[in-house]
Amino acid sequence: MRIQDLKELQLDGIKESANIGSGHAATALSQMLGKEVSVEVPKIEIIPIEKTPELLGRDAGIIVASLTKFFGDVTGRTLIVMSDDNAKTLVKILLNKEMSRDVVIDDMGISSLKEVANILCSSYLNAISEFLGLLLLPSVPVIIRDDFGAIISSVYLEFSGNEEFVFCVKTIFHFKDPKKELEAYLLLIPDTGGLTIILKAMDLL
């Protein structure tokens, strides 16, 4: 079976684990903010790495990404990516302060984004780890602000040069106060051979 031939139905198990992870993330974020937050996972798929810049649109320009290494039975990296505007809106909600579109996110904002990224990444990896029966341990996230294509090219060439496909988890944050809906994507980029290990654990290879 070719990876690109996998059907949505065959990914239901890992999507369900991602939903469980999103529930844990929502609980942690709600506790952190002291207000209700829900996290939705409407779609998970395996896509060619060269198509990842299309997630936010080819003309997305500057985006904000959280880069986290993971270790264990499979090694690799995760990227949580969102538009620059969505990142600023998230910081505004997290810090409860105004932020104009032309202002660069400051150190306090970066720190708050790291905290959210750590919660989200850890929640997803823990749930997926339990589902697959594989050990996946995340590192401390690093926040990057750059062109999407430049970010993904750098990560791919540096760390995962022999893999062509990545797991993509579409993630939507729902905030009730203020009423906001923010979209992000979590990319699971295994090291060489890692995707094969994951698919074998899912009995798909």
PDB file of C-alpha atoms in Angstrom:
ATOM      1  CA  MET A   1       0.000   0.000   0.000  1.00  0.00           C
ATOM      2  CA  ARG A   2       1.281   3.426  -0.937  1.00  0.00           C
ATOM      3  CA  ILE A   3       1.084   6.124   1.725  1.00  0.00           C
ATOM      4  CA  GLN A   4      -0.652   8.511  -0.642  1.00  0.00           C
ATOM      5  CA  ASP A   5      -3.399   5.902  -1.245  1.00  0.00           C
ATOM      6  CA  LEU A   6      -4.509   5.792   2.393  1.00  0.00           C
ATOM      7  CA  LYS A   7      -8.198   6.578   2.802  1.00  0.00           C
ATOM      8  CA  GLU A   8      -9.809   8.820   5.402  1.00  0.00           C
ATOM      9  CA  LEU A   9     -11.478   5.787   6.986  1.00  0.00           C
ATOM     10  CA  GLN A  10      -8.083   4.194   7.633  1.00  0.00           C
ATOM     11  CA  LEU A  11      -7.019   7.241   9.645  1.00  0.00           C
ATOM     12  CA  ASP A  12     -10.101   7.237  11.885  1.00  0.00           C
ATOM     13  CA  GLY A  13      -8.197   5.704  14.797  1.00  0.00           C
ATOM     14  CA  ILE A  14      -5.475   8.310  14.843  1.00  0.00           C
ATOM     15  CA  LYS A  15      -8.055  11.051  14.259  1.00  0.00           C
ATOM     16  CA  GLU A  16      -9.941   9.818  17.315  1.00  0.00           C
ATOM     17  CA  SER A  17      -6.720   9.909  19.346  1.00  0.00           C
ATOM     18  CA  ALA A  18      -6.125  13.455  18.101  1.00  0.00           C
ATOM     19  CA  ASN A  19      -9.644  14.343  19.251  1.00  0.00           C
ATOM     20  CA  ILE A  20      -8.832  12.929  22.685  1.00  0.00           C
ATOM     21  CA  GLY A  21      -5.633  14.996  22.696  1.00  0.00           C
ATOM     22  CA  SER A  22      -7.569  18.105  21.715  1.00  0.00           C
ATOM     23  CA  GLY A  23      -9.914  17.519  24.647  1.00  0.00           C
ATOM     24  CA  HIS A  24      -6.977  17.369  27.049  1.00  0.00           C
ATOM     25  CA  ALA A  25      -5.523  20.510  25.454  1.00  0.00           C
ATOM     26  CA  ALA A  26      -8.844  22.344  25.784  1.00  0.00           C
ATOM     27  CA  THR A  27      -9.048  21.469  29.484  1.00  0.00           C
ATOM     28  CA  ALA A  28      -5.498  22.681  30.110  1.00  0.00           C
ATOM     29  CA  LEU A  29      -6.039  25.905  28.139  1.00  0.00           C
ATOM     30  CA  SER A  30      -9.314  26.592  29.950  1.00  0.00           C
ATOM     31  CA  GLN A  31      -7.559  26.186  33.296  1.00  0.00           C
ATOM     32  CA  MET A  32      -4.699  28.427  32.167  1.00  0.00           C
ATOM     33  CA  LEU A  33      -7.011  31.218  30.979  1.00  0.00           C
ATOM     34  CA  GLY A  34      -9.747  30.790  33.555  1.00  0.00           C
ATOM     35  CA  LYS A  35     -12.348  30.739  30.781  1.00  0.00           C
ATOM     36  CA  GLU A  36     -13.903  28.136  28.514  1.00  0.00           C
ATOM     37  CA  VAL A  37     -11.881  27.028  25.486  1.00  0.00           C
ATOM     38  CA  SER A  38     -12.657  24.170  23.112  1.00  0.00           C
ATOM     39  CA  VAL A  39     -10.303  22.649  20.543  1.00  0.00           C
ATOM     40  CA  GLU A  40     -11.735  20.950  17.461  1.00  0.00           C
ATOM     41  CA  VAL A  41      -9.971  18.540  15.090  1.00  0.00           C
ATOM     42  CA  PRO A  42     -12.134  18.523  11.936  1.00  0.00           C
ATOM     43  CA  LYS A  43      -9.592  16.761   9.735  1.00  0.00           C
ATOM     44  CA  ILE A  44      -6.402  14.715   9.826  1.00  0.00           C
ATOM     45  CA  GLU A  45      -4.592  13.499   6.734  1.00  0.00           C
ATOM     46  CA  ILE A  46      -1.222  12.496   5.343  1.00  0.00           C
ATOM     47  CA  ILE A  47      -0.007  14.971   2.734  1.00  0.00           C
ATOM     48  CA  PRO A  48       3.126  15.430   0.618  1.00  0.00           C
ATOM     49  CA  ILE A  49       5.492  17.780   2.401  1.00  0.00           C
ATOM     50  CA  GLU A  50       5.706  20.062  -0.625  1.00  0.00           C
ATOM     51  CA  LYS A  51       1.977  20.780  -0.317  1.00  0.00           C
ATOM     52  CA  THR A  52       2.143  22.046   3.270  1.00  0.00           C
ATOM     53  CA  PRO A  53       2.600  25.724   2.274  1.00  0.00           C
ATOM     54  CA  GLU A  54      -0.849  25.507   0.631  1.00  0.00           C
ATOM     55  CA  LEU A  55      -2.511  24.972   4.026  1.00  0.00           C
ATOM     56  CA  LEU A  56      -2.609  28.711   4.726  1.00  0.00           C
ATOM     57  CA  GLY A  57      -2.577  29.653   1.056  1.00  0.00           C
ATOM     58  CA  ARG A  58       0.351  30.220  -1.260  1.00  0.00           C
ATOM     59  CA  ASP A  59       0.142  33.954  -0.538  1.00  0.00           C
ATOM     60  CA  ALA A  60      -0.022  33.557   3.243  1.00  0.00           C
ATOM     61  CA  GLY A  61       3.197  35.551   3.643  1.00  0.00           C
ATOM     62  CA  ILE A  62       4.683  35.622   7.128  1.00  0.00           C
ATOM     63  CA  ILE A  63       3.357  32.947   9.494  1.00  0.00           C
ATOM     64  CA  VAL A  64       4.064  31.969  13.092  1.00  0.00           C
ATOM     65  CA  ALA A  65       5.156  28.414  13.854  1.00  0.00           C
ATOM     66  CA  SER A  66       6.033  26.454  16.957  1.00  0.00           C
ATOM     67  CA  LEU A  67       8.782  23.895  16.361  1.00  0.00           C
ATOM     68  CA  THR A  68       9.032  20.986  18.806  1.00  0.00           C
ATOM     69  CA  LYS A  69      11.339  17.978  18.574  1.00  0.00           C
ATOM     70  CA  PHE A  70      10.104  14.605  19.759  1.00  0.00           C
ATOM     71  CA  PHE A  71      12.065  11.550  20.793  1.00  0.00           C
ATOM     72  CA  GLY A  72      11.411   7.916  21.719  1.00  0.00           C
ATOM     73  CA  ASP A  73      10.358   5.011  19.491  1.00  0.00           C
ATOM     74  CA  VAL A  74       9.983   7.534  16.679  1.00  0.00           C
ATOM     75  CA  THR A  75      11.992  10.740  16.362  1.00  0.00           C
ATOM     76  CA  GLY A  76      11.059  13.834  14.430  1.00  0.00           C
ATOM     77  CA  ARG A  77       9.520  17.260  14.831  1.00  0.00           C
ATOM     78  CA  THR A  78       6.121  18.846  15.057  1.00  0.00           C
ATOM     79  CA  LEU A  79       5.202  22.221  13.625  1.00  0.00           C
ATOM     80  CA  ILE A  80       2.142  24.115  14.800  1.00  0.00           C
ATOM     81  CA  VAL A  81       1.509  26.798  12.203  1.00  0.00           C
ATOM     82  CA  MET A  82      -0.961  29.669  12.012  1.00  0.00           C
ATOM     83  CA  SER A  83      -1.248  32.963  10.205  1.00  0.00           C
ATOM     84  CA  ASP A  84       0.506  35.967  11.716  1.00  0.00           C
ATOM     85  CA  ASP A  85      -2.875  37.633  12.339  1.00  0.00           C
ATOM     86  CA  ASN A  86      -4.224  34.568  14.151  1.00  0.00           C
ATOM     87  CA  ALA A  87      -1.085  34.374  16.284  1.00  0.00           C
ATOM     88  CA  LYS A  88      -1.518  38.020  17.306  1.00  0.00           C
ATOM     89  CA  THR A  89      -5.196  37.444  18.084  1.00  0.00           C
ATOM     90  CA  LEU A  90      -4.238  34.439  20.218  1.00  0.00           C
ATOM     91  CA  VAL A  91      -1.666  36.509  22.116  1.00  0.00           C
ATOM     92  CA  LYS A  92      -4.291  39.206  22.643  1.00  0.00           C
ATOM     93  CA  ILE A  93      -6.632  36.620  24.183  1.00  0.00           C
ATOM     94  CA  LEU A  94      -3.901  34.974  26.255  1.00  0.00           C
ATOM     95  CA  LEU A  95      -2.560  38.232  27.674  1.00  0.00           C
ATOM     96  CA  ASN A  96      -5.877  40.116  27.630  1.00  0.00           C
ATOM     97  CA  LYS A  97      -4.403  43.116  25.857  1.00  0.00           C
ATOM     98  CA  GLU A  98      -4.841  44.972  22.584  1.00  0.00           C
ATOM     99  CA  MET A  99      -2.430  44.283  19.736  1.00  0.00           C
ATOM    100  CA  SER A 100      -2.504  46.008  16.355  1.00  0.00           C
ATOM    101  CA  ARG A 101      -1.767  44.088  13.160  1.00  0.00           C
ATOM    102  CA  ASP A 102       1.475  45.990  12.499  1.00  0.00           C
ATOM    103  CA  VAL A 103       3.021  45.258  15.916  1.00  0.00           C
ATOM    104  CA  VAL A 104       5.594  42.468  16.239  1.00  0.00           C
ATOM    105  CA  ILE A 105       4.849  39.930  18.989  1.00  0.00           C
ATOM    106  CA  ASP A 106       7.019  40.743  22.017  1.00  0.00           C
ATOM    107  CA  ASP A 107       8.835  38.393  24.431  1.00  0.00           C
ATOM    108  CA  MET A 108       5.804  38.046  26.691  1.00  0.00           C
ATOM    109  CA  GLY A 109       3.671  37.137  23.698  1.00  0.00           C
ATOM    110  CA  ILE A 110       6.260  34.610  22.506  1.00  0.00           C
ATOM    111  CA  SER A 111       6.303  33.051  25.976  1.00  0.00           C
ATOM    112  CA  SER A 112       2.510  32.696  25.985  1.00  0.00           C
ATOM    113  CA  LEU A 113       2.571  31.102  22.522  1.00  0.00           C
ATOM    114  CA  LYS A 114       5.212  28.633  23.729  1.00  0.00           C
ATOM    115  CA  GLU A 115       2.966  27.661  26.614  1.00  0.00           C
ATOM    116  CA  VAL A 116       0.019  27.026  24.297  1.00  0.00           C
ATOM    117  CA  ALA A 117       2.238  25.108  21.862  1.00  0.00           C
ATOM    118  CA  ASN A 118       3.602  22.965  24.678  1.00  0.00           C
ATOM    119  CA  ILE A 119       0.077  22.145  25.887  1.00  0.00           C
ATOM    120  CA  LEU A 120      -1.200  21.366  22.396  1.00  0.00           C
ATOM    121  CA  CYS A 121       1.806  19.351  21.252  1.00  0.00           C
ATOM    122  CA  SER A 122       2.094  17.356  24.488  1.00  0.00           C
ATOM    123  CA  SER A 123      -1.637  16.586  24.492  1.00  0.00           C
ATOM    124  CA  TYR A 124      -1.607  15.359  20.895  1.00  0.00           C
ATOM    125  CA  LEU A 125       1.605  13.348  21.230  1.00  0.00           C
ATOM    126  CA  ASN A 126       0.466  11.714  24.472  1.00  0.00           C
ATOM    127  CA  ALA A 127      -2.861  10.660  22.952  1.00  0.00           C
ATOM    128  CA  ILE A 128      -1.282   9.427  19.720  1.00  0.00           C
ATOM    129  CA  SER A 129       1.427   7.649  21.733  1.00  0.00           C
ATOM    130  CA  GLU A 130      -1.204   5.756  23.743  1.00  0.00           C
ATOM    131  CA  PHE A 131      -3.129   4.838  20.602  1.00  0.00           C
ATOM    132  CA  LEU A 132      -0.062   3.561  18.739  1.00  0.00           C
ATOM    133  CA  GLY A 133       1.678   1.986  21.718  1.00  0.00           C
ATOM    134  CA  LEU A 134       4.782   4.015  20.888  1.00  0.00           C
ATOM    135  CA  LEU A 135       6.829   6.293  23.129  1.00  0.00           C
ATOM    136  CA  LEU A 136       6.788   9.919  21.886  1.00  0.00           C
ATOM    137  CA  LEU A 137       8.403  12.540  24.133  1.00  0.00           C
ATOM    138  CA  PRO A 138       8.252  16.264  23.207  1.00  0.00           C
ATOM    139  CA  SER A 139      10.974  18.841  23.830  1.00  0.00           C
ATOM    140  CA  VAL A 140      10.534  22.525  24.687  1.00  0.00           C
ATOM    141  CA  PRO A 141       8.989  24.399  21.719  1.00  0.00           C
ATOM    142  CA  VAL A 142      10.693  27.173  19.767  1.00  0.00           C
ATOM    143  CA  ILE A 143       8.640  29.950  18.139  1.00  0.00           C
ATOM    144  CA  ILE A 144       9.553  30.976  14.581  1.00  0.00           C
ATOM    145  CA  ARG A 145       8.119  33.848  12.543  1.00  0.00           C
ATOM    146  CA  ASP A 146       8.962  33.600   8.846  1.00  0.00           C
ATOM    147  CA  ASP A 147       7.648  32.634   5.419  1.00  0.00           C
ATOM    148  CA  PHE A 148       5.888  29.234   5.550  1.00  0.00           C
ATOM    149  CA  GLY A 149       7.874  27.847   2.631  1.00  0.00           C
ATOM    150  CA  ALA A 150      11.170  28.883   4.205  1.00  0.00           C
ATOM    151  CA  ILE A 151      10.249  27.287   7.545  1.00  0.00           C
ATOM    152  CA  ILE A 152       9.113  23.954   6.131  1.00  0.00           C
ATOM    153  CA  SER A 153      12.064  23.767   3.732  1.00  0.00           C
ATOM    154  CA  SER A 154      14.528  24.371   6.557  1.00  0.00           C
ATOM    155  CA  VAL A 155      12.946  21.751   8.818  1.00  0.00           C
ATOM    156  CA  TYR A 156      12.604  19.182   6.051  1.00  0.00           C
ATOM    157  CA  LEU A 157      16.118  19.534   4.673  1.00  0.00           C
ATOM    158  CA  GLU A 158      17.728  19.609   8.113  1.00  0.00           C
ATOM    159  CA  PHE A 159      15.893  16.762   9.749  1.00  0.00           C
ATOM    160  CA  SER A 160      13.698  14.669   7.491  1.00  0.00           C
ATOM    161  CA  GLY A 161      15.352  14.657   4.131  1.00  0.00           C
ATOM    162  CA  ASN A 162      14.220  11.160   3.114  1.00  0.00           C
ATOM    163  CA  GLU A 163      10.537  11.395   4.019  1.00  0.00           C
ATOM    164  CA  GLU A 164       8.016  12.807   1.560  1.00  0.00           C
ATOM    165  CA  PHE A 165       4.809  12.742   3.619  1.00  0.00           C
ATOM    166  CA  VAL A 166       3.701  14.264   6.923  1.00  0.00           C
ATOM    167  CA  PHE A 167       0.685  13.932   9.212  1.00  0.00           C
ATOM    168  CA  CYS A 168      -1.414  17.100   9.135  1.00  0.00           C
ATOM    169  CA  VAL A 169      -3.881  17.775  11.967  1.00  0.00           C
ATOM    170  CA  LYS A 170      -6.212  20.705  11.311  1.00  0.00           C
ATOM    171  CA  THR A 171      -6.965  22.393  14.630  1.00  0.00           C
ATOM    172  CA  ILE A 172      -9.571  25.041  15.464  1.00  0.00           C
ATOM    173  CA  PHE A 173      -9.576  26.947  18.765  1.00  0.00           C
ATOM    174  CA  HIS A 174     -13.006  28.137  19.943  1.00  0.00           C
ATOM    175  CA  PHE A 175     -13.013  30.925  22.537  1.00  0.00           C
ATOM    176  CA  LYS A 176     -16.259  32.122  24.135  1.00  0.00           C
ATOM    177  CA  ASP A 177     -14.899  35.254  25.832  1.00  0.00           C
ATOM    178  CA  PRO A 178     -14.120  36.990  23.563  1.00  0.00           C
ATOM    179  CA  LYS A 179     -16.009  35.000  20.928  1.00  0.00           C
ATOM    180  CA  LYS A 180     -13.264  33.982  18.512  1.00  0.00           C
ATOM    181  CA  GLU A 181     -12.435  31.044  16.268  1.00  0.00           C
ATOM    182  CA  LEU A 182      -8.772  30.561  15.308  1.00  0.00           C
ATOM    183  CA  GLU A 183      -7.404  28.022  12.854  1.00  0.00           C
ATOM    184  CA  ALA A 184      -4.015  26.313  13.069  1.00  0.00           C
ATOM    185  CA  TYR A 185      -2.329  23.199  11.709  1.00  0.00           C
ATOM    186  CA  LEU A 186      -0.170  20.679  13.516  1.00  0.00           C
ATOM    187  CA  LEU A 187       2.323  18.906  11.272  1.00  0.00           C
ATOM    188  CA  LEU A 188       3.902  15.688  12.528  1.00  0.00           C
ATOM    189  CA  ILE A 189       7.181  15.269  10.621  1.00  0.00           C
ATOM    190  CA  PRO A 190       8.855  11.938  11.436  1.00  0.00           C
ATOM    191  CA  ASP A 191      12.560  11.347  11.003  1.00  0.00           C
ATOM    192  CA  THR A 192      13.741   8.925   8.309  1.00  0.00           C
ATOM    193  CA  GLY A 193      11.772   5.682   8.614  1.00  0.00           C
ATOM    194  CA  GLY A 194       9.508   7.097  11.319  1.00  0.00           C
ATOM    195  CA  LEU A 195       6.380   7.300   9.182  1.00  0.00           C
ATOM    196  CA  THR A 196       6.779   3.619   8.298  1.00  0.00           C
ATOM    197  CA  ILE A 197       6.970   2.729  12.018  1.00  0.00           C
ATOM    198  CA  ILE A 198       3.801   4.737  12.695  1.00  0.00           C
ATOM    199  CA  LEU A 199       1.889   3.169   9.802  1.00  0.00           C
ATOM    200  CA  LYS A 200       2.982  -0.327  10.860  1.00  0.00           C
ATOM    201  CA  ALA A 201       1.737   0.405  14.388  1.00  0.00           C
ATOM    202  CA  MET A 202      -1.603   1.305  12.771  1.00  0.00           C
ATOM    203  CA  ASP A 203      -1.542  -1.985  10.769  1.00  0.00           C
ATOM    204  CA  LEU A 204      -1.603   0.032   7.558  1.00  0.00           C
ATOM    205  CA  LEU A 205       1.622  -1.421   6.182  1.00  0.00           C
TER     206      LEU A 205
END
